Structures are given as C-alpha cells and as structure tokens.
mmCIF file of C-alpha atoms in Angstrom:
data_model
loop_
_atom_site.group_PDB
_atom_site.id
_atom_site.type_symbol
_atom_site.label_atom_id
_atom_site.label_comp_id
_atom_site.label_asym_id
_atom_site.label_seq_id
_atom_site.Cartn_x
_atom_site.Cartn_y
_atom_site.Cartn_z
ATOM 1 C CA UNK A 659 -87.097 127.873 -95.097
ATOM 2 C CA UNK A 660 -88.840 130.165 -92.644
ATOM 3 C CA UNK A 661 -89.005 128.792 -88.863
ATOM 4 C CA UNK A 662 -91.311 131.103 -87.857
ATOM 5 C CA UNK A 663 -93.761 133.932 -89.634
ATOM 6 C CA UNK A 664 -91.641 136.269 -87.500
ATOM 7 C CA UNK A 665 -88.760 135.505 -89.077
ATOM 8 C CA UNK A 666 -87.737 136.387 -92.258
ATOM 9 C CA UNK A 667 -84.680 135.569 -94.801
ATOM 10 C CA UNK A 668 -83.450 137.577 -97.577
ATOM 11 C CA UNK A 669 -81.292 136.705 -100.164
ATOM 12 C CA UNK A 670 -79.420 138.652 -102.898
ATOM 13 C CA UNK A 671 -76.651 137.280 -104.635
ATOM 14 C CA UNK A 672 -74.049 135.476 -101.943
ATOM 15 C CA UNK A 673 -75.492 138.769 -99.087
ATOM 16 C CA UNK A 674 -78.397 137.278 -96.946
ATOM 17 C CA UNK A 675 -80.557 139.337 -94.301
ATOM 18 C CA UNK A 676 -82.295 137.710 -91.337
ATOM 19 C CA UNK A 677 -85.404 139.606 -90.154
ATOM 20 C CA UNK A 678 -86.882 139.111 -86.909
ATOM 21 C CA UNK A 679 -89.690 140.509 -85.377
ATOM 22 C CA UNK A 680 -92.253 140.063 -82.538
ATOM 23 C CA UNK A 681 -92.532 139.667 -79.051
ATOM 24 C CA UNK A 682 -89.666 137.228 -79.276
ATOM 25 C CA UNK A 683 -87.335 138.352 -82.003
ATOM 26 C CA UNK A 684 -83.904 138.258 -79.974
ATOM 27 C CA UNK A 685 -84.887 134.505 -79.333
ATOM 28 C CA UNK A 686 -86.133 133.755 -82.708
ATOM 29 C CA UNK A 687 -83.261 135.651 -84.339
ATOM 30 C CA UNK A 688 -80.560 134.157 -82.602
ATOM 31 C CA UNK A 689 -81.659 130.799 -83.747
ATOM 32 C CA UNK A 690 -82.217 131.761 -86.937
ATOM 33 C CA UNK A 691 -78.969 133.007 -87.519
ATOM 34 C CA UNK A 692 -77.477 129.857 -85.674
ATOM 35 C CA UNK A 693 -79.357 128.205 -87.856
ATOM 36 C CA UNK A 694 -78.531 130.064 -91.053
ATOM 37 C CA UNK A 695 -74.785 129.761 -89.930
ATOM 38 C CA UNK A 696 -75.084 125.557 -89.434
ATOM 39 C CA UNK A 697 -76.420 126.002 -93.131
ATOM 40 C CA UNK A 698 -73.723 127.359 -94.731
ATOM 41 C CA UNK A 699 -71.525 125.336 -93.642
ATOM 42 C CA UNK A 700 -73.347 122.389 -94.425
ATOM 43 C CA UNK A 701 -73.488 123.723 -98.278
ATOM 44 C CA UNK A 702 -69.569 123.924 -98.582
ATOM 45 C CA UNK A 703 -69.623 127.590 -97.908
ATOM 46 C CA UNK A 704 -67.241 130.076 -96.241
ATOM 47 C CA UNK A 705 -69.150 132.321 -93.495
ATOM 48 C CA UNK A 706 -67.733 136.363 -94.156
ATOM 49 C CA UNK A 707 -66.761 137.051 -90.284
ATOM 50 C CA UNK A 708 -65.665 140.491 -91.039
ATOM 51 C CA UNK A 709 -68.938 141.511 -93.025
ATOM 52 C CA UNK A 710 -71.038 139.981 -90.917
ATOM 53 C CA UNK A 711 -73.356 142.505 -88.817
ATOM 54 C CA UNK A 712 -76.046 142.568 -86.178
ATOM 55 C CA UNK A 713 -78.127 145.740 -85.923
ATOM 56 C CA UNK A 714 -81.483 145.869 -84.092
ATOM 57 C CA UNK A 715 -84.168 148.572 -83.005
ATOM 58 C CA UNK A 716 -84.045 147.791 -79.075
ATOM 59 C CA UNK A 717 -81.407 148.941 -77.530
ATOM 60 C CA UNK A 718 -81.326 146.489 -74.797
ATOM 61 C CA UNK A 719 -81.022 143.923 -77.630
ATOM 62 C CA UNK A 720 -77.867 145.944 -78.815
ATOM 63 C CA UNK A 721 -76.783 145.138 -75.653
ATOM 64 C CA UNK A 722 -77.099 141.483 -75.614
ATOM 65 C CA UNK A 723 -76.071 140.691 -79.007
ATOM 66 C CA UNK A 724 -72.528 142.595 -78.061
ATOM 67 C CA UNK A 725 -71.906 140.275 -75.243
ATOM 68 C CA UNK A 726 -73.036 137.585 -77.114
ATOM 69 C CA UNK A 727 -70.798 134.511 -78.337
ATOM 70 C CA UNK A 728 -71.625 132.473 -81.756
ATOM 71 C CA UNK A 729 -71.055 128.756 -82.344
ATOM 72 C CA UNK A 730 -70.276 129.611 -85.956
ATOM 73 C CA UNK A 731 -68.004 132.366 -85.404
ATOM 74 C CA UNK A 732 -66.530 131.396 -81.503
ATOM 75 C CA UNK A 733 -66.766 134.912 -81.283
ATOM 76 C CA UNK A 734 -68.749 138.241 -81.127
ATOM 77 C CA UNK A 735 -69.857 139.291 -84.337
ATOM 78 C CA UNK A 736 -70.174 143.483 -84.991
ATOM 79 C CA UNK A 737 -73.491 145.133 -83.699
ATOM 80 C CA UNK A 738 -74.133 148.417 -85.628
ATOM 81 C CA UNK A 739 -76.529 151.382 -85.218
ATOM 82 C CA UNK A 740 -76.361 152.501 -88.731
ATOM 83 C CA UNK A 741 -74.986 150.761 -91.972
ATOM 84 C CA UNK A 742 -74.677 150.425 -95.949
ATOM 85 C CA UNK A 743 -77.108 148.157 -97.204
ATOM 86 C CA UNK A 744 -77.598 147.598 -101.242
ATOM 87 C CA UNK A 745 -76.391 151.003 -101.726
ATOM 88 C CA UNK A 746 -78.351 152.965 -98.714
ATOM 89 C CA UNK A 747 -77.566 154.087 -95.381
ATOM 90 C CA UNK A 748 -79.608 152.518 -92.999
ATOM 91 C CA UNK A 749 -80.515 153.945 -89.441
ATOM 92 C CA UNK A 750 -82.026 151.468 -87.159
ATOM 93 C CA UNK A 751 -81.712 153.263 -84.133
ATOM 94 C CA UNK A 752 -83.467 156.168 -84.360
ATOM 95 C CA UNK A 753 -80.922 158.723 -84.775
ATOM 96 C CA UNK A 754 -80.167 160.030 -88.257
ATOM 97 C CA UNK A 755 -76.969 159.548 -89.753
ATOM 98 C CA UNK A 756 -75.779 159.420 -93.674
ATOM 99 C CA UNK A 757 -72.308 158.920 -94.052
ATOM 100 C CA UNK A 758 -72.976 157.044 -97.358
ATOM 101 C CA UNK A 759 -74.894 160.235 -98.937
ATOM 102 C CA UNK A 760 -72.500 162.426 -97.414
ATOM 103 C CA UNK A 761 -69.193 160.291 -99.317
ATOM 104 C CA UNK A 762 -71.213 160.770 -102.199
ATOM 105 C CA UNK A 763 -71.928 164.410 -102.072
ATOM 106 C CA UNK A 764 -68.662 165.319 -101.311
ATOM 107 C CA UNK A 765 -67.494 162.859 -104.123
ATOM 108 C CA UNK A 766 -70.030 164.903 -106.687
ATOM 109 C CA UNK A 767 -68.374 168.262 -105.061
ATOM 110 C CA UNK A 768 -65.150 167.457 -106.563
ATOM 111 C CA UNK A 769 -66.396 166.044 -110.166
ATOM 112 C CA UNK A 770 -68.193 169.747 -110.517
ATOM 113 C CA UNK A 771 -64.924 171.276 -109.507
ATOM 114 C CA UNK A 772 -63.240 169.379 -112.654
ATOM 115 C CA UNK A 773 -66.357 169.999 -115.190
ATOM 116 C CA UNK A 774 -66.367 173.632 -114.618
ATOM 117 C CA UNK A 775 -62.543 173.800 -115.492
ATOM 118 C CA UNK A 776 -63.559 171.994 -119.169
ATOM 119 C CA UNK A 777 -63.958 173.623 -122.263
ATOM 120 C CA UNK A 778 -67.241 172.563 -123.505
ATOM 121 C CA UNK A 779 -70.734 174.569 -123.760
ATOM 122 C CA UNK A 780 -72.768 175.308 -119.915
ATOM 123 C CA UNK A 781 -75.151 173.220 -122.083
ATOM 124 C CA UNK A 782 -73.019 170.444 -122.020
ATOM 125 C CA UNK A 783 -72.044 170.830 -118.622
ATOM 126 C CA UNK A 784 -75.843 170.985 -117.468
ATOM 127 C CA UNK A 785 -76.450 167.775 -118.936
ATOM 128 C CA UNK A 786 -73.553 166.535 -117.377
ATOM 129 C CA UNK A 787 -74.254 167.043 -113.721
ATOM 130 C CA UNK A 788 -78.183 165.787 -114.765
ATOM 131 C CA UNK A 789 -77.362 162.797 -115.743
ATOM 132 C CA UNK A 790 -73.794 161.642 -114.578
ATOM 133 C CA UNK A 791 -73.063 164.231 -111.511
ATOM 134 C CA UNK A 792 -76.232 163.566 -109.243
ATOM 135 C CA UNK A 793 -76.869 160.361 -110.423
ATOM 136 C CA UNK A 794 -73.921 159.398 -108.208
ATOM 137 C CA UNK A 795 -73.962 162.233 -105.564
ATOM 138 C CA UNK A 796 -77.566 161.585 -104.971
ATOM 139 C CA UNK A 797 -78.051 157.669 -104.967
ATOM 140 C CA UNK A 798 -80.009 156.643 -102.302
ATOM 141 C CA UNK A 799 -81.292 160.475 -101.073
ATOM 142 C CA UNK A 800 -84.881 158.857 -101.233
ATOM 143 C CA UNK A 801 -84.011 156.803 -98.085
ATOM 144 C CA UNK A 802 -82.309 158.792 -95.404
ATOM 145 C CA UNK A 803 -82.097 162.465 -94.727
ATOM 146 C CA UNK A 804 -79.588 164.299 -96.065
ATOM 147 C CA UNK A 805 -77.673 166.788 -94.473
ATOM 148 C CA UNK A 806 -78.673 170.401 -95.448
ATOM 149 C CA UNK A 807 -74.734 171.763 -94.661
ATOM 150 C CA UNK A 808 -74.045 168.889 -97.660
ATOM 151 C CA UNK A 809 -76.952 170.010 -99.799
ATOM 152 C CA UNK A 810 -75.632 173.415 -99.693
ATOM 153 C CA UNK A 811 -72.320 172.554 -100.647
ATOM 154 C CA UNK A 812 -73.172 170.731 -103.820
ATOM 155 C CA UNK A 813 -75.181 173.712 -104.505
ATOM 156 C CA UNK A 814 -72.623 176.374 -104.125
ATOM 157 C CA UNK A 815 -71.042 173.800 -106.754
ATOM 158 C CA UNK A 816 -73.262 173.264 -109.152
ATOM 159 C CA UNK A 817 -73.604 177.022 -109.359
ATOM 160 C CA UNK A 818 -70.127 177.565 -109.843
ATOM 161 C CA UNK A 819 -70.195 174.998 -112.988
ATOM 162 C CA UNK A 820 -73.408 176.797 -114.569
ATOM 163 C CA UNK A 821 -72.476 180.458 -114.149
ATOM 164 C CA UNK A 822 -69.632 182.981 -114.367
ATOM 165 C CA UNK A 823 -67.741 183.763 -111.688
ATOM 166 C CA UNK A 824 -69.402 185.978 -108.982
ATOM 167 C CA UNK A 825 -70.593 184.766 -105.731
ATOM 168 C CA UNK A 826 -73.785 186.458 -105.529
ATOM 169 C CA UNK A 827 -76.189 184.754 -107.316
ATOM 170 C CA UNK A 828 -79.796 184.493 -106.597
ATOM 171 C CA UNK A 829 -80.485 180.651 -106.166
ATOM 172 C CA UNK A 830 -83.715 180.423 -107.567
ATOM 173 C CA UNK A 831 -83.140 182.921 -110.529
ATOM 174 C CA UNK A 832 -80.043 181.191 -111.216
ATOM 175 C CA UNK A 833 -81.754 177.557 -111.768
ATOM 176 C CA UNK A 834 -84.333 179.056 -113.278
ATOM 177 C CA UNK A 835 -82.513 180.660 -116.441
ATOM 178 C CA UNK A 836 -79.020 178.370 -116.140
ATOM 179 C CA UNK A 837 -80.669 175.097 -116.075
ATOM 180 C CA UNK A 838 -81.005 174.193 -119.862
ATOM 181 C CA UNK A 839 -83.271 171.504 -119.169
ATOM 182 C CA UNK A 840 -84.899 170.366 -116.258
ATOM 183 C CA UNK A 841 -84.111 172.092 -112.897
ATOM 184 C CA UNK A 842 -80.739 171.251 -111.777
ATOM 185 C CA UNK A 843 -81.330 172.758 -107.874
ATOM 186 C CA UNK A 844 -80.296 169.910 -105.512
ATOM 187 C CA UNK A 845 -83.370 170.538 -103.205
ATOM 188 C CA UNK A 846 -85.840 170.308 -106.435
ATOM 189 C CA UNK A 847 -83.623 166.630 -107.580
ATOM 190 C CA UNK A 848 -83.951 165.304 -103.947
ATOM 191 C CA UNK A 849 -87.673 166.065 -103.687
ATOM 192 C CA UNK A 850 -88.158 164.763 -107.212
ATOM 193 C CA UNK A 851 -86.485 161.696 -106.474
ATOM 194 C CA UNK A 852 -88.336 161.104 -102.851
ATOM 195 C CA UNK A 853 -92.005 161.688 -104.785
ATOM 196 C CA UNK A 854 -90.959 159.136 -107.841
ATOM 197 C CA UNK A 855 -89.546 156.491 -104.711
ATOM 198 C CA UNK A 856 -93.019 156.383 -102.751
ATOM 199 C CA UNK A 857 -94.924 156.416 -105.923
ATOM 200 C CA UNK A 858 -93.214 152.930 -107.239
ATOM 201 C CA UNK A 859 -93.360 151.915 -103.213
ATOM 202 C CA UNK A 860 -96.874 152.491 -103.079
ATOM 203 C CA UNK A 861 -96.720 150.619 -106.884
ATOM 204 C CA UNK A 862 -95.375 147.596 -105.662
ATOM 205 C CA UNK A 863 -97.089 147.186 -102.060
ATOM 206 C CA UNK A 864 -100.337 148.690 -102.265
ATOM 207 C CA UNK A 865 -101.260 147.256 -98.687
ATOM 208 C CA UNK A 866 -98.612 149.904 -96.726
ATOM 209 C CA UNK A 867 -100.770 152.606 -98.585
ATOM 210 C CA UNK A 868 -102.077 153.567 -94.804
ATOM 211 C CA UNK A 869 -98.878 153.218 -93.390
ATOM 212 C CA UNK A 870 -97.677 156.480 -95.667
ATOM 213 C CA UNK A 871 -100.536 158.183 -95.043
ATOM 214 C CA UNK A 872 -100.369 158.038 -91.372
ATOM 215 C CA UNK A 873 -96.567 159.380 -91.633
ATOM 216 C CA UNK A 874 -98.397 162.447 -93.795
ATOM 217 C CA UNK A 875 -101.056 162.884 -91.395
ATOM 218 C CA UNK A 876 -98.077 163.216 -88.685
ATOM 219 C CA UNK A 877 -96.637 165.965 -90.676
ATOM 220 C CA UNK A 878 -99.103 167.765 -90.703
ATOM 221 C CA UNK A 879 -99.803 167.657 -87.390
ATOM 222 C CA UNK A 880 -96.868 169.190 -86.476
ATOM 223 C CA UNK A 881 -97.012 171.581 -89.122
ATOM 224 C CA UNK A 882 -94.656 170.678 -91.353
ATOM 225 C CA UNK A 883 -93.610 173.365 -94.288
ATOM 226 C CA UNK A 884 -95.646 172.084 -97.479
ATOM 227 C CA UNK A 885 -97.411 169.374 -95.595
ATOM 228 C CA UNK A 886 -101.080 168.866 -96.767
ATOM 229 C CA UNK A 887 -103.636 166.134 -96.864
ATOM 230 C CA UNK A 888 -105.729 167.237 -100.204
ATOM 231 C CA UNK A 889 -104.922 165.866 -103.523
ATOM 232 C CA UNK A 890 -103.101 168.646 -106.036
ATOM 233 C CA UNK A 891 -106.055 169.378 -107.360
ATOM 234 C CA UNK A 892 -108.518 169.764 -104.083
ATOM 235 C CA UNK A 893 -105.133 171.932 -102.841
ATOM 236 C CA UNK A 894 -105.545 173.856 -105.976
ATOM 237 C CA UNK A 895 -109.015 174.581 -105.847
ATOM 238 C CA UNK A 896 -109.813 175.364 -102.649
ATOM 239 C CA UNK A 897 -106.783 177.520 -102.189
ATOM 240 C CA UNK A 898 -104.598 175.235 -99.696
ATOM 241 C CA UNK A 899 -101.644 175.110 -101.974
ATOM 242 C CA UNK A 900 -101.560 178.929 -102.262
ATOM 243 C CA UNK A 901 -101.457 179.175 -98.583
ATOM 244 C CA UNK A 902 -98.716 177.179 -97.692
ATOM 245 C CA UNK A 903 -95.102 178.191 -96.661
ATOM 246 C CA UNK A 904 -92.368 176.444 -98.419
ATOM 247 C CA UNK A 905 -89.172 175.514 -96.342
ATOM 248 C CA UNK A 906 -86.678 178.695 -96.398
ATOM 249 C CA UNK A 907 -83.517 177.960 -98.124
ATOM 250 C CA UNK A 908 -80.493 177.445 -95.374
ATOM 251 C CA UNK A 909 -79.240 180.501 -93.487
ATOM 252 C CA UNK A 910 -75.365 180.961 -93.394
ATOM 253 C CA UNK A 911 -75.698 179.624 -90.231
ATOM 254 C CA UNK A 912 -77.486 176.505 -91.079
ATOM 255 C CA UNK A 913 -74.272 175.798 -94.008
ATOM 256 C CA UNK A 914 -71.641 176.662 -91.454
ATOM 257 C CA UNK A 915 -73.191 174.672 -88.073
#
C-alpha cells in the first residue's frame, strides 16, 4: 500500500521498485524501503542483499544513502549511477552510459562473424541478422543512447555478412541493393525502433503527450539534424523536409575515438 502519493511501489515477479519523489523523497524513501524491508520479512521472505540497489537523481542523496546503515540489512546497501533494469540500461545521473547495449552489440558482432562463414544464400543470411541478429544486439536501443564507435562496428559487420569481400563499400548503396527485405543499416533499425517505442508510449499514456513534445521543441532549438515541429505531411508540403540536413555518417575519427 502506498504511504504517500510521492511514493510509489512496483512489482514484477519476486523484483520490486520503490519510487520516491518530491520535496521529501530521501525521507519518504527511506521509510518506504524500511518499510518494504519489515514487509518481507513479515511474509516469510528472504531479502536479496547482493541485488539490492539504491540509485537516485541528487547527488547529495547519493551521498547520504552511501553512508547510510539499514535495519534490514545492518549494513550499506549498493548506490548506483547507472544500472540494468528489465532488460535496459538505466542512467539516473545524467551522464550517458550503455554497457548493456554495448555487451549486446559486441555479442551481435561475433554471431555475424559466424553467419558470414555459413553456406547458405545472402538471402538467408539477411533474414537472419533481421530477425535473430539485431533482435538481440539491439534490445533496449529505444532507451539509452548508443554509442556511435559500437554502431559502426556492427555495421562494418553486417556488411561483411551481406557482401563479398572488399572493404570499400558505399554504405548507403550497399543497404540499398544487399538488403533483401527491409533495410538492414543499424542507424535505419535504431531509428525505426525509437519511432515505433514513443508511438506505443504515447499509446499507452496519452497525458505525457506534452512532455515529448517539449523534448522536440528542445531539439529544435538547438538545431538538431532532422529535428522539425510539422507533421510529415505539413514538412512535405511546405518544403521543410527537403531542407533539412540529415546527421553525417561517422568519420574515421568518430569509429576510432
């Protein structure tokens, strides 16, 4: 039960999350999670010291909850800046970090470098990295920014699965013709992916509508490649679309720094 409207509990299976926010969340949380602690118990259950994490936006609060002590545990209990959560990395301090994606990637590197050694069609192969390779190497991608040295990497990949050998390829020629299906560039699959994830967001909690449209209108403000405020058709029509710079592709420096 919730002991506050700033407060609140989520529960998935035996994992639960305590939310706090507010003017007083680092009072509020701590006795929520004393409290949520005193429950388990209670219920015959085991509390997961090890698993157990703190994270929080303030970093003052970081602070505290390091030095602090817990009746449950007699002990600190872990305060992180970044985590796993259901599958996603999670940055809660404002700095970006994606050492799940990155695992991932890498992970969906080395299953390209064992489909291009197999002796089946590119077709097959195509399909392959579509529907088993990046559904793996690109779980969660919606969420947290990915790396553009990784992105690159899987590309160089990919390419190496769907052509001959040769390293000069043009990128987007390449995709274009080698595809056999839907486009398998990483950078087209990401943005897919991000525009399907705000669409069921929006889908399922209409009321944060504003809240995405203010990030948009920040965008744009600071001129971000691609960024517009017109619907696809007003940007069609009036020309905006036409006029708009996409991002250039990485420079060798950008893959090697």
């Amino acid at each position: 039960k919730k002991s506050s409207p700033y407060v609140e509990p989520k529960f998935l299976a035996d994992d639960i999350l305590v939310l706090a926010h507010g003017e007083r969340c680092k009072e509020l949380f701590v006795k929520a999670l004393d409290d949520t602690h005193e429950y388990i118990e209670l219920m015959g259950g085991k509390l997961a010291e090890g698993k157990s994490m703190i994270f929080a936006t303030n970093h003052e609060h970081r602070e505290f909850f390091k030095a602090s002590k817990w009746k449950a545990t007699g002990g600190n209990i872990k305060v992180v800046s970044d985590m796993r959560y259901l599958g996603s990395h999670l940055n809660v301090s404002g700095k970006s970090k994606s050492t799940t994606n990155t695992h991932r990637i890498k992970s969906g590197i080395i299953q390209c470098g064992k489909l291009k050694r197999l002796p089946i069609e590119k077709k097959l192969k195509a399909k392959t990295i579509r529907t088993k390779i990046y559904a793996g190497a690109l779980y969660g991608c919606e969420v947290v920014k990915v790396p553009g040295r990784q992105v690159a990497n899987l590309t160089c990949a990919v390419l190496k699965v769907i052509t001959n050998k040769g390293s000069k390829h043009d990128l987007d020629s390449t995709f274009a013709a080698c595809s056999t299906g839907e486009d398998l560039d990483p950078v087209g699959q990401i943005l897919s992916r991000c525009c399907m994830a705000i669409r069921r967001a929006i889908a399922k909690r209409p009321h944060l509508k504003k809240a995405y449209q203010h990030a948009l209108r920040s965008y744009i403000t600071k001129g971000a490649h691609g960024a517009t405020n017109s619907t696809d058709l007003e940007a069609q029509s009036n020309g905006e679309l036409i006029g708009l710079m996409p991002r250039p592709r990485l420079t060798y420096q950008e893959k090697s720094g």
